[in-house]
Coordinates of C-alpha atoms in Angstrom, one line a residue:
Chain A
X27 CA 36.5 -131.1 -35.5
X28 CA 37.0 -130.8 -31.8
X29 CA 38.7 -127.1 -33.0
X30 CA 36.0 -126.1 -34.9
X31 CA 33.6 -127.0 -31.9
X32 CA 35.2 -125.2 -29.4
X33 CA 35.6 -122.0 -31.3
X34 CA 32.3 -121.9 -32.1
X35 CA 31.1 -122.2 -28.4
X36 CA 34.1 -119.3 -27.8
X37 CA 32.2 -117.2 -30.5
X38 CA 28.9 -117.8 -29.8
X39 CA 29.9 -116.7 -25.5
X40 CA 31.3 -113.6 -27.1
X41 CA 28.3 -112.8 -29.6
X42 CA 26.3 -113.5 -26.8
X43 CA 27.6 -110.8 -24.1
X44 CA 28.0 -108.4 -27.2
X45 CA 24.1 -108.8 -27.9
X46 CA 23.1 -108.2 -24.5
X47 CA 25.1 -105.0 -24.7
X48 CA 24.0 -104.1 -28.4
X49 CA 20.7 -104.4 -27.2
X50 CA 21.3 -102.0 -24.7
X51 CA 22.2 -99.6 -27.9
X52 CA 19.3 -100.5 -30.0
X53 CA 16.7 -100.2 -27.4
X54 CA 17.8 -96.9 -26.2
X55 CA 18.3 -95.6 -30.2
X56 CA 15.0 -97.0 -30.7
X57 CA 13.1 -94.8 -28.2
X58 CA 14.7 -91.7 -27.6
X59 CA 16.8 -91.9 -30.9
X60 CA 20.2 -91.2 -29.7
X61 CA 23.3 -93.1 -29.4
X62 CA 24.3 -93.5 -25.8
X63 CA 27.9 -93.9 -26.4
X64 CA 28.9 -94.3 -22.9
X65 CA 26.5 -97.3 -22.7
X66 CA 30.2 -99.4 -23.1
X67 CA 31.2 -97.8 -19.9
X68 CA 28.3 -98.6 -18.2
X69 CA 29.7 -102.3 -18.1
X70 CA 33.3 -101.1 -17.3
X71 CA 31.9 -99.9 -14.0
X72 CA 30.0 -103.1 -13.4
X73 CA 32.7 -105.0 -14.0
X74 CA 34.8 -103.0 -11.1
X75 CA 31.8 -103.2 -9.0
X76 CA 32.2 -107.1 -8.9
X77 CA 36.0 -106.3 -8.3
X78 CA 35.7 -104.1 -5.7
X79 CA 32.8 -107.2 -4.5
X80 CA 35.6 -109.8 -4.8
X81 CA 37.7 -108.2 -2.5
X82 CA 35.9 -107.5 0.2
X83 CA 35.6 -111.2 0.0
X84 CA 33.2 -112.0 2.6
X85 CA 30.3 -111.4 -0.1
X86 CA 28.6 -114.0 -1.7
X87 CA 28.4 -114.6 -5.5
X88 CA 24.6 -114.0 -6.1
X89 CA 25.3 -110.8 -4.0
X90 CA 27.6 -109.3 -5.7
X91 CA 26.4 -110.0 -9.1
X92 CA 23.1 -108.3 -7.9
X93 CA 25.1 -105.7 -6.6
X94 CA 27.1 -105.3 -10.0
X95 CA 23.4 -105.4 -12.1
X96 CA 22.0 -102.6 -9.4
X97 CA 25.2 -100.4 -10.0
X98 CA 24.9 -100.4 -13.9
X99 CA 20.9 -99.7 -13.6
X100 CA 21.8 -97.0 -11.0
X101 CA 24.1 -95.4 -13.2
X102 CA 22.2 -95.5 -16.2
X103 CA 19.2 -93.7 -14.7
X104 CA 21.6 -91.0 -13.4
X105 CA 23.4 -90.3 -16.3
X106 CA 20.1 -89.8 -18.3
X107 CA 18.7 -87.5 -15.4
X108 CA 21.5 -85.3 -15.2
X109 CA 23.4 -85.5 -19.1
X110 CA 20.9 -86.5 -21.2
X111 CA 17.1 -85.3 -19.6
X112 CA 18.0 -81.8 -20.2
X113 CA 18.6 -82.0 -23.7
X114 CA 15.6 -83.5 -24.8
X115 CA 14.4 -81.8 -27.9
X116 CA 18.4 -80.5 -28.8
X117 CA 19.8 -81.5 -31.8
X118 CA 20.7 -85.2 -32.0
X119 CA 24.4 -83.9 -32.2
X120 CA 24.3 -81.9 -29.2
X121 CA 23.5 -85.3 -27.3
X122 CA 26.0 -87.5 -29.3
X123 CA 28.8 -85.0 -27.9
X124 CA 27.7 -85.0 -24.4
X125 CA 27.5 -89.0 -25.0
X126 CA 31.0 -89.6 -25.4
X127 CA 31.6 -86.9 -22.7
X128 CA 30.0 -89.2 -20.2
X129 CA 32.1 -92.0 -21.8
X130 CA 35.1 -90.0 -21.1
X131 CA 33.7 -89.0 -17.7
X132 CA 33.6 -92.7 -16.4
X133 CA 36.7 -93.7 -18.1
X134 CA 38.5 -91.5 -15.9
X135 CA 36.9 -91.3 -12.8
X136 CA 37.9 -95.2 -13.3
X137 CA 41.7 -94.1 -14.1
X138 CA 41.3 -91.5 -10.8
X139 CA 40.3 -94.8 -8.3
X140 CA 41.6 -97.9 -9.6
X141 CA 44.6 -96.7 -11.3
X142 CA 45.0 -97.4 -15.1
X143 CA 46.3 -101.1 -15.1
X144 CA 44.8 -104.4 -15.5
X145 CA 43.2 -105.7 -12.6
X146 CA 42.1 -109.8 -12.0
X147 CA 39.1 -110.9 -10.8
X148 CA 40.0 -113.8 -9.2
X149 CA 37.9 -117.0 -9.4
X150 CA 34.9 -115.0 -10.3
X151 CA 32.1 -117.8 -11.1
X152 CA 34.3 -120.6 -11.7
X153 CA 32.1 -123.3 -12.6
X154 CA 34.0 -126.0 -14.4
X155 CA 33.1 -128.1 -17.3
X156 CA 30.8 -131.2 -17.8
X157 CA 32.3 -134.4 -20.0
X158 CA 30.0 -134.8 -23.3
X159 CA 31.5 -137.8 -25.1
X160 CA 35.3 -136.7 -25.7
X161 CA 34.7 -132.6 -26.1
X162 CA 34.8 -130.9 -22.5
X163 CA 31.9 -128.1 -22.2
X164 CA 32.4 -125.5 -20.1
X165 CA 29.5 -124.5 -18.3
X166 CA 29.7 -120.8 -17.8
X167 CA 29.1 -121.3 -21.6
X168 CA 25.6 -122.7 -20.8
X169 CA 25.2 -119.7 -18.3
X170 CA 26.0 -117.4 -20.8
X171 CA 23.6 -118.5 -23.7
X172 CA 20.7 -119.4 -21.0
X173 CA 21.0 -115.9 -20.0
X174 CA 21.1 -114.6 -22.9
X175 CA 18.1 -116.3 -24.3
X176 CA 16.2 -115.7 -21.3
X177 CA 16.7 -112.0 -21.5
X178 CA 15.6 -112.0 -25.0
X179 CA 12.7 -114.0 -24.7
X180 CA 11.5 -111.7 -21.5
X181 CA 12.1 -108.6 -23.4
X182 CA 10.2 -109.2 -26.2
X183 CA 7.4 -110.6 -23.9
X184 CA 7.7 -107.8 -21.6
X185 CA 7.3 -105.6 -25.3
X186 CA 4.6 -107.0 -26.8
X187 CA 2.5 -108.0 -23.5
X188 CA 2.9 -104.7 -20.9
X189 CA 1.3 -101.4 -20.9
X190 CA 4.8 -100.4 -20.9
X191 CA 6.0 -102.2 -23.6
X192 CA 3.4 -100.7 -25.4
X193 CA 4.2 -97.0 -24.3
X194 CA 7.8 -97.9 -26.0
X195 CA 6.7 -98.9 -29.4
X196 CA 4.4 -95.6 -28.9
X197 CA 7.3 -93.6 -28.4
X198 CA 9.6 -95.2 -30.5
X199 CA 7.4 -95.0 -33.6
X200 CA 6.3 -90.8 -32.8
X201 CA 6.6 -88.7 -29.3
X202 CA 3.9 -86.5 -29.8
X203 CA 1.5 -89.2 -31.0
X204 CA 2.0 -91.0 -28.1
X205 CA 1.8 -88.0 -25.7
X206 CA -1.4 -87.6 -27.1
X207 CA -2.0 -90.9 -26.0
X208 CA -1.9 -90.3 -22.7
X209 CA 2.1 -91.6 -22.3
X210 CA 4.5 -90.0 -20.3
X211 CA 7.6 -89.8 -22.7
X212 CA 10.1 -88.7 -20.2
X213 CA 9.4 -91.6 -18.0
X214 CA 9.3 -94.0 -21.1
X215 CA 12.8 -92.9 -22.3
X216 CA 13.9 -93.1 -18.8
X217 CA 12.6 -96.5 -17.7
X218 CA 14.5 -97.4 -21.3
X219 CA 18.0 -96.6 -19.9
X220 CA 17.5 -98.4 -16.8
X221 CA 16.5 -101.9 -18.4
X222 CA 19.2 -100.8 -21.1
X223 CA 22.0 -100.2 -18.1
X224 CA 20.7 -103.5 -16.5
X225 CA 21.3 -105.5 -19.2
X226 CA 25.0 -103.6 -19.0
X227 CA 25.0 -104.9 -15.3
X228 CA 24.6 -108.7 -16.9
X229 CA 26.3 -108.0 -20.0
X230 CA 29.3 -107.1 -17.3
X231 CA 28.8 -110.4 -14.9
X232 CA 29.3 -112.5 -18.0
X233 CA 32.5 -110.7 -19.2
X234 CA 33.8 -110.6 -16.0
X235 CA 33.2 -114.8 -15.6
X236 CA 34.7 -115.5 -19.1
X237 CA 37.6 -113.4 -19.1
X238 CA 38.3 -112.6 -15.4
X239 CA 40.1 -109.2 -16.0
X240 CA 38.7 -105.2 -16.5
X241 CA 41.1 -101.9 -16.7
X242 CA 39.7 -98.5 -17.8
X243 CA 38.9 -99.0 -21.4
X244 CA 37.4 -102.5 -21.2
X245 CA 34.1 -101.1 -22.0
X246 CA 34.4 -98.4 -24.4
X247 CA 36.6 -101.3 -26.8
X248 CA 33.8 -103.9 -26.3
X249 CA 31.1 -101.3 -26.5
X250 CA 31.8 -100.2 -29.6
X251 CA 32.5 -103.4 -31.1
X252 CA 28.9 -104.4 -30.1
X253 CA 27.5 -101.1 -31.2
X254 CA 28.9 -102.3 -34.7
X255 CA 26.9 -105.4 -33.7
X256 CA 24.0 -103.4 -32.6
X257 CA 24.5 -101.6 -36.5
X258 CA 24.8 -104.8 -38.4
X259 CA 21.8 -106.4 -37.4
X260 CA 19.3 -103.1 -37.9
X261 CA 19.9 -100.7 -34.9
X262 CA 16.3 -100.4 -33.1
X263 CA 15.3 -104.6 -33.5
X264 CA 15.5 -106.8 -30.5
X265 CA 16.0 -109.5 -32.9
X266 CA 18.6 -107.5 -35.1
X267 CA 21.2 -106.7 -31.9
X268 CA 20.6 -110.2 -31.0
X269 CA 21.8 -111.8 -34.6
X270 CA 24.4 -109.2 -35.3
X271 CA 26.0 -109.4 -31.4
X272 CA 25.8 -113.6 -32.3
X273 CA 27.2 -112.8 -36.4
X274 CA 30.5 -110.7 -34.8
X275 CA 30.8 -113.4 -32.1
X276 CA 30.7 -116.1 -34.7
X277 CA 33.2 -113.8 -37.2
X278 CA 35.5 -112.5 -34.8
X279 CA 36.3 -116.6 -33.2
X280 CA 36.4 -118.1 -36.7
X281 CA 39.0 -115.5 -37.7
X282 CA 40.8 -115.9 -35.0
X283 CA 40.6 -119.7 -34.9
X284 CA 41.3 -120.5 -38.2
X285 CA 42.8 -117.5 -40.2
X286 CA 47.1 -117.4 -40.3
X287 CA 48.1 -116.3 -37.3
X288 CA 49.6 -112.9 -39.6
X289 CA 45.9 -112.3 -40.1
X290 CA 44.4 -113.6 -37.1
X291 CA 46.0 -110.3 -35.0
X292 CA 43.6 -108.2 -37.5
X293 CA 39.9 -110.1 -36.9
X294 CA 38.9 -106.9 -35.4
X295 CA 39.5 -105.3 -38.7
X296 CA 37.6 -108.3 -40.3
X297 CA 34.6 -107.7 -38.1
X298 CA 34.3 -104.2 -39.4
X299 CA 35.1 -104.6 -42.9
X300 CA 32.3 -106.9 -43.1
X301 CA 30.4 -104.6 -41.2
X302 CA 31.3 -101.8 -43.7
X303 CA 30.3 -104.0 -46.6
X304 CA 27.1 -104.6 -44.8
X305 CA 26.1 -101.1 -44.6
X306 CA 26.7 -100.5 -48.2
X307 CA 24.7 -103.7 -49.5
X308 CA 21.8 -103.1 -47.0
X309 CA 22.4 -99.6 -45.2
X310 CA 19.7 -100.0 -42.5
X311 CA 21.1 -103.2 -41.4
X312 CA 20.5 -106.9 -41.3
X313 CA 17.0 -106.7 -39.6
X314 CA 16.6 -103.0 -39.8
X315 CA 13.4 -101.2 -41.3
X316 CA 13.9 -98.7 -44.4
X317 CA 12.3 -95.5 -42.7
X318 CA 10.4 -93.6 -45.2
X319 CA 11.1 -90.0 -43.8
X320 CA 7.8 -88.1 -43.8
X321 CA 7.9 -84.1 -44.2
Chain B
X4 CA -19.7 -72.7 -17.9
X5 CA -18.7 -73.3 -20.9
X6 CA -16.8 -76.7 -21.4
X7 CA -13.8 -75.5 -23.2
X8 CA -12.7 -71.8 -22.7
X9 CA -10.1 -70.0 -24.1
X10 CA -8.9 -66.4 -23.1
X11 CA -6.5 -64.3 -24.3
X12 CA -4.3 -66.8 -25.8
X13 CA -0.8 -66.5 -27.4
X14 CA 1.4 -68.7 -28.9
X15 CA 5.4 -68.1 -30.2
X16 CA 6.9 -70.5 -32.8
X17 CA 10.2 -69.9 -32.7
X18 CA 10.3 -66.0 -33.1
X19 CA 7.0 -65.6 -35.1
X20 CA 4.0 -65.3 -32.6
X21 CA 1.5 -67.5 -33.9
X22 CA -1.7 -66.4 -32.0
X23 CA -2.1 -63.4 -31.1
X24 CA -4.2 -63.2 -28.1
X25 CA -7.7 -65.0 -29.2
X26 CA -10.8 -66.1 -27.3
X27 CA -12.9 -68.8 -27.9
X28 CA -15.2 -71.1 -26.1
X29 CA -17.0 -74.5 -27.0
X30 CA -20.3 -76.0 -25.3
X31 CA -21.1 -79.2 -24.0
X32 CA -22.9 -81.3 -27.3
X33 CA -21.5 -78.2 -29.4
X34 CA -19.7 -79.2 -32.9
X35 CA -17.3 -75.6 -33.3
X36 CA -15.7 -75.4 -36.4
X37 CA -12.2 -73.3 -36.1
X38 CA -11.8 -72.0 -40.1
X39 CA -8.9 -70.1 -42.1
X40 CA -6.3 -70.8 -44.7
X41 CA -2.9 -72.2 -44.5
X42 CA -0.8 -70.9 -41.8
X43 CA -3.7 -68.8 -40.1
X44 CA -2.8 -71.0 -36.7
X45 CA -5.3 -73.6 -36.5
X46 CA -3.2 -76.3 -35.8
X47 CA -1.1 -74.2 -33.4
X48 CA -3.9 -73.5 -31.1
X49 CA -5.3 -77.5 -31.0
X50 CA -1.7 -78.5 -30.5
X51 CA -1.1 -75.7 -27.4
X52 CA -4.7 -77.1 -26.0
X53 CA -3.2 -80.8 -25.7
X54 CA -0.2 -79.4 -24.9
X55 CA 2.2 -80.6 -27.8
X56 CA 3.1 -76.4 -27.8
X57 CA 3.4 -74.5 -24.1
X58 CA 1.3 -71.2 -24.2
X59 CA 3.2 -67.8 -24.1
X60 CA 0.1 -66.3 -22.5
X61 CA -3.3 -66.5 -21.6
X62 CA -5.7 -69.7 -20.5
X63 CA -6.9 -72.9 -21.6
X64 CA -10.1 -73.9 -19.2
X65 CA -11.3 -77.5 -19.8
X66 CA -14.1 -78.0 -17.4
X67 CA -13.3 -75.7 -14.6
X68 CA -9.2 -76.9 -14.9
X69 CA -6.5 -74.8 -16.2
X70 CA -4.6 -76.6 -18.5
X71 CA -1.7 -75.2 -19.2
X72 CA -0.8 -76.2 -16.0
X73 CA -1.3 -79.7 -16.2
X74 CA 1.7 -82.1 -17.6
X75 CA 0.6 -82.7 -21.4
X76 CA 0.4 -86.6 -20.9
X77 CA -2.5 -86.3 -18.1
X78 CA -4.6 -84.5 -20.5
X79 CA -6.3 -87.3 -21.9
X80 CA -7.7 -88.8 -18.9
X81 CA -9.1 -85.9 -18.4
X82 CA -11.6 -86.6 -21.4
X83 CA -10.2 -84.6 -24.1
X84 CA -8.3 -86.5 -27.1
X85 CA -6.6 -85.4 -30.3
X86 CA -6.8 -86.6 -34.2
X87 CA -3.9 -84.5 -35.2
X88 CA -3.0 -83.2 -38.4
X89 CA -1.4 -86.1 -40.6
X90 CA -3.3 -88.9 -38.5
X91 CA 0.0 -90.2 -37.2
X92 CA -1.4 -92.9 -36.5
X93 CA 1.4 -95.8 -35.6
X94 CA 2.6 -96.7 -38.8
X95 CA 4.1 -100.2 -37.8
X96 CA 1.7 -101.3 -35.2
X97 CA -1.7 -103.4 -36.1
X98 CA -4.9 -102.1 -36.2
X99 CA -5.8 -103.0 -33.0
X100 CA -2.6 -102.2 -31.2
X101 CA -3.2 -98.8 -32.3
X102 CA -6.8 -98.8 -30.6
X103 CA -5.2 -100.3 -27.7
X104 CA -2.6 -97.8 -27.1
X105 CA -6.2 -95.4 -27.8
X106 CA -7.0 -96.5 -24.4
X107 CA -3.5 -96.4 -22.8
X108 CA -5.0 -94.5 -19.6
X109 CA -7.7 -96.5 -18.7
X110 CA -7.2 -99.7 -16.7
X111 CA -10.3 -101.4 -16.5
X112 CA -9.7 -104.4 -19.1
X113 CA -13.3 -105.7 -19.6
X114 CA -14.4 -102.4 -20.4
X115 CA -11.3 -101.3 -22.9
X116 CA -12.1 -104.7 -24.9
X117 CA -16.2 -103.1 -25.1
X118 CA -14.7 -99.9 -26.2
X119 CA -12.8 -101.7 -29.1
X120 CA -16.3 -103.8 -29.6
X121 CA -17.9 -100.7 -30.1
X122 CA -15.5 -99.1 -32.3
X123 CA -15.4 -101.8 -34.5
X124 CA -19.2 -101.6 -34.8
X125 CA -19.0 -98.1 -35.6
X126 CA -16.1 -98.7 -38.4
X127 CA -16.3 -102.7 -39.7
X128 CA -13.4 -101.5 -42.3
X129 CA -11.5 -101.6 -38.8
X130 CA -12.6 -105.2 -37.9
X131 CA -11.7 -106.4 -41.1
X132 CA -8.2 -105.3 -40.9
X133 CA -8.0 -105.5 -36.9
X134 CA -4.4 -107.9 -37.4
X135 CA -2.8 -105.6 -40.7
X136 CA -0.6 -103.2 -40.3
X137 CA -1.5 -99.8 -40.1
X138 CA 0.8 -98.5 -42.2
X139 CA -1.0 -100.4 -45.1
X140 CA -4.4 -99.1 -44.6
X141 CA -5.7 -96.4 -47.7
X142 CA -5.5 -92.6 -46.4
X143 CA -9.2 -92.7 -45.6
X144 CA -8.9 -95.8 -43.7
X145 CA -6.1 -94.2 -41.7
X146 CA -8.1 -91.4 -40.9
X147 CA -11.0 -93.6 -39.6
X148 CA -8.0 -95.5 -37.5
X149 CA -7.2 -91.9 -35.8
X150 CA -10.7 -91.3 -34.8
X151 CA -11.4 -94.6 -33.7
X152 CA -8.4 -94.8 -31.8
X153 CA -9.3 -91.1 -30.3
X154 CA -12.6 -92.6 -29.1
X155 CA -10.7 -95.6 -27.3
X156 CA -9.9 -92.9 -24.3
X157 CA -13.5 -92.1 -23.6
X158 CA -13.4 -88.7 -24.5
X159 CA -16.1 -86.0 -23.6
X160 CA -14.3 -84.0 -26.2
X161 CA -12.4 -84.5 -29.3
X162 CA -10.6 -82.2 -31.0
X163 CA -10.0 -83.0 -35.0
X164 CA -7.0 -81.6 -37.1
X165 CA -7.6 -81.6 -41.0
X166 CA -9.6 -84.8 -40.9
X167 CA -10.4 -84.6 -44.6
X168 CA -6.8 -83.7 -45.8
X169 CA -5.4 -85.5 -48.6
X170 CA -8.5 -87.8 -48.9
X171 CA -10.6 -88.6 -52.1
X172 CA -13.9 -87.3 -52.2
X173 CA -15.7 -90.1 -51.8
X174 CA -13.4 -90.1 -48.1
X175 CA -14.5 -87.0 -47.3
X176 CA -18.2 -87.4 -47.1
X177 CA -17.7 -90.3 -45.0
X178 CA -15.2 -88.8 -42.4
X179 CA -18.1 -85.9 -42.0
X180 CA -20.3 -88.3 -41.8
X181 CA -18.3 -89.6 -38.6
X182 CA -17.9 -86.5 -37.3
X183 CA -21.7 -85.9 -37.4
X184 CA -22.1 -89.5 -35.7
X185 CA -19.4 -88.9 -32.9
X186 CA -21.3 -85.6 -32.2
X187 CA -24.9 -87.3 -32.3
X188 CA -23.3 -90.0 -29.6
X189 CA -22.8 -87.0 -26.8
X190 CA -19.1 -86.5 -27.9
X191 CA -18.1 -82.7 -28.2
X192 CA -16.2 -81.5 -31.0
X193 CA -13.9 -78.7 -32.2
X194 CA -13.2 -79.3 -35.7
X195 CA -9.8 -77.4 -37.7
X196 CA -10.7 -77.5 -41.2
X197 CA -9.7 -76.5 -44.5
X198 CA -12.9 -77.8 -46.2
X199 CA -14.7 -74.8 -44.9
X200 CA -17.6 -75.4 -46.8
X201 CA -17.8 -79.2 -45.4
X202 CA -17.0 -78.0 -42.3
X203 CA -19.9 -75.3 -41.6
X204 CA -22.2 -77.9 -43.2
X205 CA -22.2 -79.6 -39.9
X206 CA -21.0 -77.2 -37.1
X207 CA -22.9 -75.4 -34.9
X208 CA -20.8 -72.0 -34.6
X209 CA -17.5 -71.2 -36.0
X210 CA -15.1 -69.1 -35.6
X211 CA -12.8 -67.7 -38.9
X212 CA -9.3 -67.0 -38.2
X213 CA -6.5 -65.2 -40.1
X214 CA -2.8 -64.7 -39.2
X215 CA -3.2 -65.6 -35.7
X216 CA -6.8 -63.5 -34.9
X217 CA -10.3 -64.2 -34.7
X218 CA -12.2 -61.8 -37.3
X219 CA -15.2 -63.2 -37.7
X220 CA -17.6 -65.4 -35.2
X221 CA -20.9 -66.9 -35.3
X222 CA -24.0 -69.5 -36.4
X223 CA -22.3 -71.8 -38.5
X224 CA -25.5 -71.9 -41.1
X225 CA -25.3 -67.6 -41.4
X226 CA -21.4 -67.6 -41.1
X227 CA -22.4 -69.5 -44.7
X228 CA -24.1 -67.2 -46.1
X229 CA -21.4 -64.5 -45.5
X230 CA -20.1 -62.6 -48.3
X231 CA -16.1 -62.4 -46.9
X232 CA -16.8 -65.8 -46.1
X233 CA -18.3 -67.1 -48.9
X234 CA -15.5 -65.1 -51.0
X235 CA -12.4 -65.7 -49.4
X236 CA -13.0 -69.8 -48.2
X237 CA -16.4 -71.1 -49.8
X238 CA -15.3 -70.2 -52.8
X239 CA -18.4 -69.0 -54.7

């Protein structure tokens, strides 16, 4: 019982950072219709951001996790201005390339300054546990799913209640019907990657707090793992990324909780055969609308 | 001064110039029909007026302004909207989030919810479905949706795409009959129609083109009664 308990708050802290960052995906699929591939990155960098924070030690905690959030939104916006921007209207592939050029980009301007092994962050946002009963909670647990829940809930308000949300579904849904509308595309699909990269920022806090380490390919492993998330529950729902980043959470602990340890060294490869027998029962995923393609 | 003037105006899609240098102007209170078959560039032009297409040469004067000039997006608050081709209308939004995002450029709250009083008086099929999707509405309902959520930006002038494609006849009569409405309440109009015969029925002047040029110009009502025209689009 007391097992079973605490591998399902283990999977439900990792399906919780992997939704915030497969809603990163998903948003930015949604409205400008490509996949930003370097989005995993994005938290890479954060996470350094808080290390290179942590050792200049004076800085306090809410600081540096601002700091960490404002470097991710920062380099979102830039890599859309300068990789992205000037191929609007190129062939989706063209995009995809220069997508996982940028991914390669950060990966080794990361190699270039902090060298290509495992750095700690040390006592990053310790916070203990409280006593419920006989089962010990740990409360960056609670911090993780408040956030997480909080994010969602402000997104979707932010969506269905702001002029901009409402230039987003515009855009998302046609480009030139929502030019005609009076909205500036451009901007839309820009002010997209910086909430997208944001979320990175937090999506990188929270990694950083649970597991307390980051080296070069930190992001690009966990950002394509939530992509797969991102894929699972309908790439382009808010509600989908959130239920597929929680689903692989939830998959991923159980197989490594309970599966033979033989097996348990492969729950990556679990995660993505379900995923691959997802796609082929429902193909536009969990949550995901069947788009009727119009000539 | 005319309201809308166009000079000289050529368009390239792709490789294939698409207009080839026409003029054209509309008048304040004017409805001008712009008539010709399939692939003579009516759409093309509409679209490089909003600015959906850039220009390859000549000018676009919309009340003194030059709007080629002008990023595409800040057209609309200038007063002119577009019902293009299709309707494309937003398929997964509600009724009324579609005339909402009609008025995406104004600010003024109080007034936006009259403007969506009004359009429902103008079109109760649109009150009655306000909360469905729009994706669910008939063809002729969807059409209705486009022009109701053109007139949501206070437009001085709208310009229509194929408002009668693809609708049943019954459809039809109506959607002129809007168009005739729209006109009657002070809106300019600049109508791209296949249904030439619908079309001159209610315009003012039109102009005929084929293959990217103006041939033929004139009164809508004697433009009817001319032979090529009559031949070649009335079909008698």
């Amino acid at each position: 019982m007391q097992m079973l308990i605490s591998t399902l708050i283990d999977g439900l802290n990792l399906g919780s950072v992997y939704a915030l960052v497969a809603l990163g995906y998903s948003m930015v699929y949604g409205i400008a219709k490509m996949l930003n591939f370097a989005h995993g990155d994005v938290i890479m960098v954060g996470i350094y951001s808080i290390f290179v924070c942590l050792n200049m030690n004076s800085l306090p905690v809410p600081v540096t996790m601002l700091i960490c959030v404002a470097v991710c939104a920062v380099l979102g916006f830039t890599v859309e201005k300068l990789a992205y921007k000037p191929l609007r209207g190129s062939p989706s592939l063209s995009v995809l390339i220069t997508a996982i050029g940028v991914s390669y980009l950060l990966q080794n301007l990361a190699l270039l300054f902090f060298k290509s092994e495992r750095r700690f962050l040390q006592n990053f946002l310790q916070l203990g546990s409280i006593q419920i009963g006989s089962f010990e909670l740990p409360v960056i647990s609670l911090v993780i799913w408040g956030t997480t829940l909080v994010i969602m809930i402000v997104l979707n308000l932010l969506i269905k209640y702001t002029s901009m949300g409402r230039a987003m579904l515009a855009v998302s849904e046609d480009k030139g019907a929502a030019q005609l509308m009076g909205v500036n595309v451009n901007r839309t699909i820009s002010i997209t990657f910086v909430i997208g990269s944001a979320l990175a920022g937090v999506a990188a806090i929270l990694y950083a707090a649970k597991y307390q380490n980051v080296d070069p390919y930190t992001g690009s492993v966990f950002g394509i793992k939530a992509f797969a998330a991102a894929v699972f529950g309908g790439i382009g729902s808010i509600p989908g990324a959130m239920i597929g980043g929680l689903s692989l959470g939830l998959i991923e602990a159980l197989t490594i909780g309970f599966l033979p340890e033989s097996l348990s060294a492969v729950s990556d490869g679990i995660a993505y055969a379900l995923l691959v027998l997802m796609l082929i029962l429902k193909p536009s995923g969990l949550l995901g609308k069947k788009k009727v393609e119009k000539v | 001064m005319s309201m809308l003037e166009i000079k000289g105006l050529q368009v390239n899609y792709g490789m294939i110039r698409a207009i080839k240098g026409i003029d054209f102007h509309v008048d304040e209170g004017e409805v001008i029909a712009l008539i010709g078959a399939n692939g003579a560039g009516k759409t093309t032009i509409l679209h490089t007026i909003t600015g959906l297409v850039p220009a390859k040469a000549g000018s676009i004067l919309f009340e003194g302004t030059e709007l080629t000039k002008v990023q595409p997006h800040k057209i609309v608050a200038m007063g002119m909207a577009h019902v293009p081709e299709g309707r494309r209308i937003f398929q997964e939004l509600s009724v009324f989030d579609n005339l909402r995002l009609g008025a995406f450029t104004r600010k003024d709250k109080a007034e936006i919810a009259a403007s969506i009083e009004m359009v429902y008086q103008h079109f109760p099929r649109l009150l009655e479905r306000k909360n469905q999707i729009a994706g669910t509405l008939s063809g002729g309902e969807q059409q209705i949706l486009a022009m109701g959520r053109a007139l949501m930006s206070k437009p001085r002038i709208i310009l229509m795409d194929e408002p009668s494609m693809g609708l049943s006849p019954l459809y039809v009569s109506e959607i002129f009959n809007i168009i005739a409405e729209i006109s009657k309440m002070g809106t300019t109009v600049l109508l791209v129609e296949q249904n030439a015969k619908k079309a001159l029925s209610i315009a003012d002047r039109a102009y005929v083109l084929e293959t990217g040029n103006i041939v033929l110009e004139g009164d809508a009502k004697e433009l009817m009664q001319n032979d090529d025209v009559k031949k070649a689009y009335l079909g008698e």
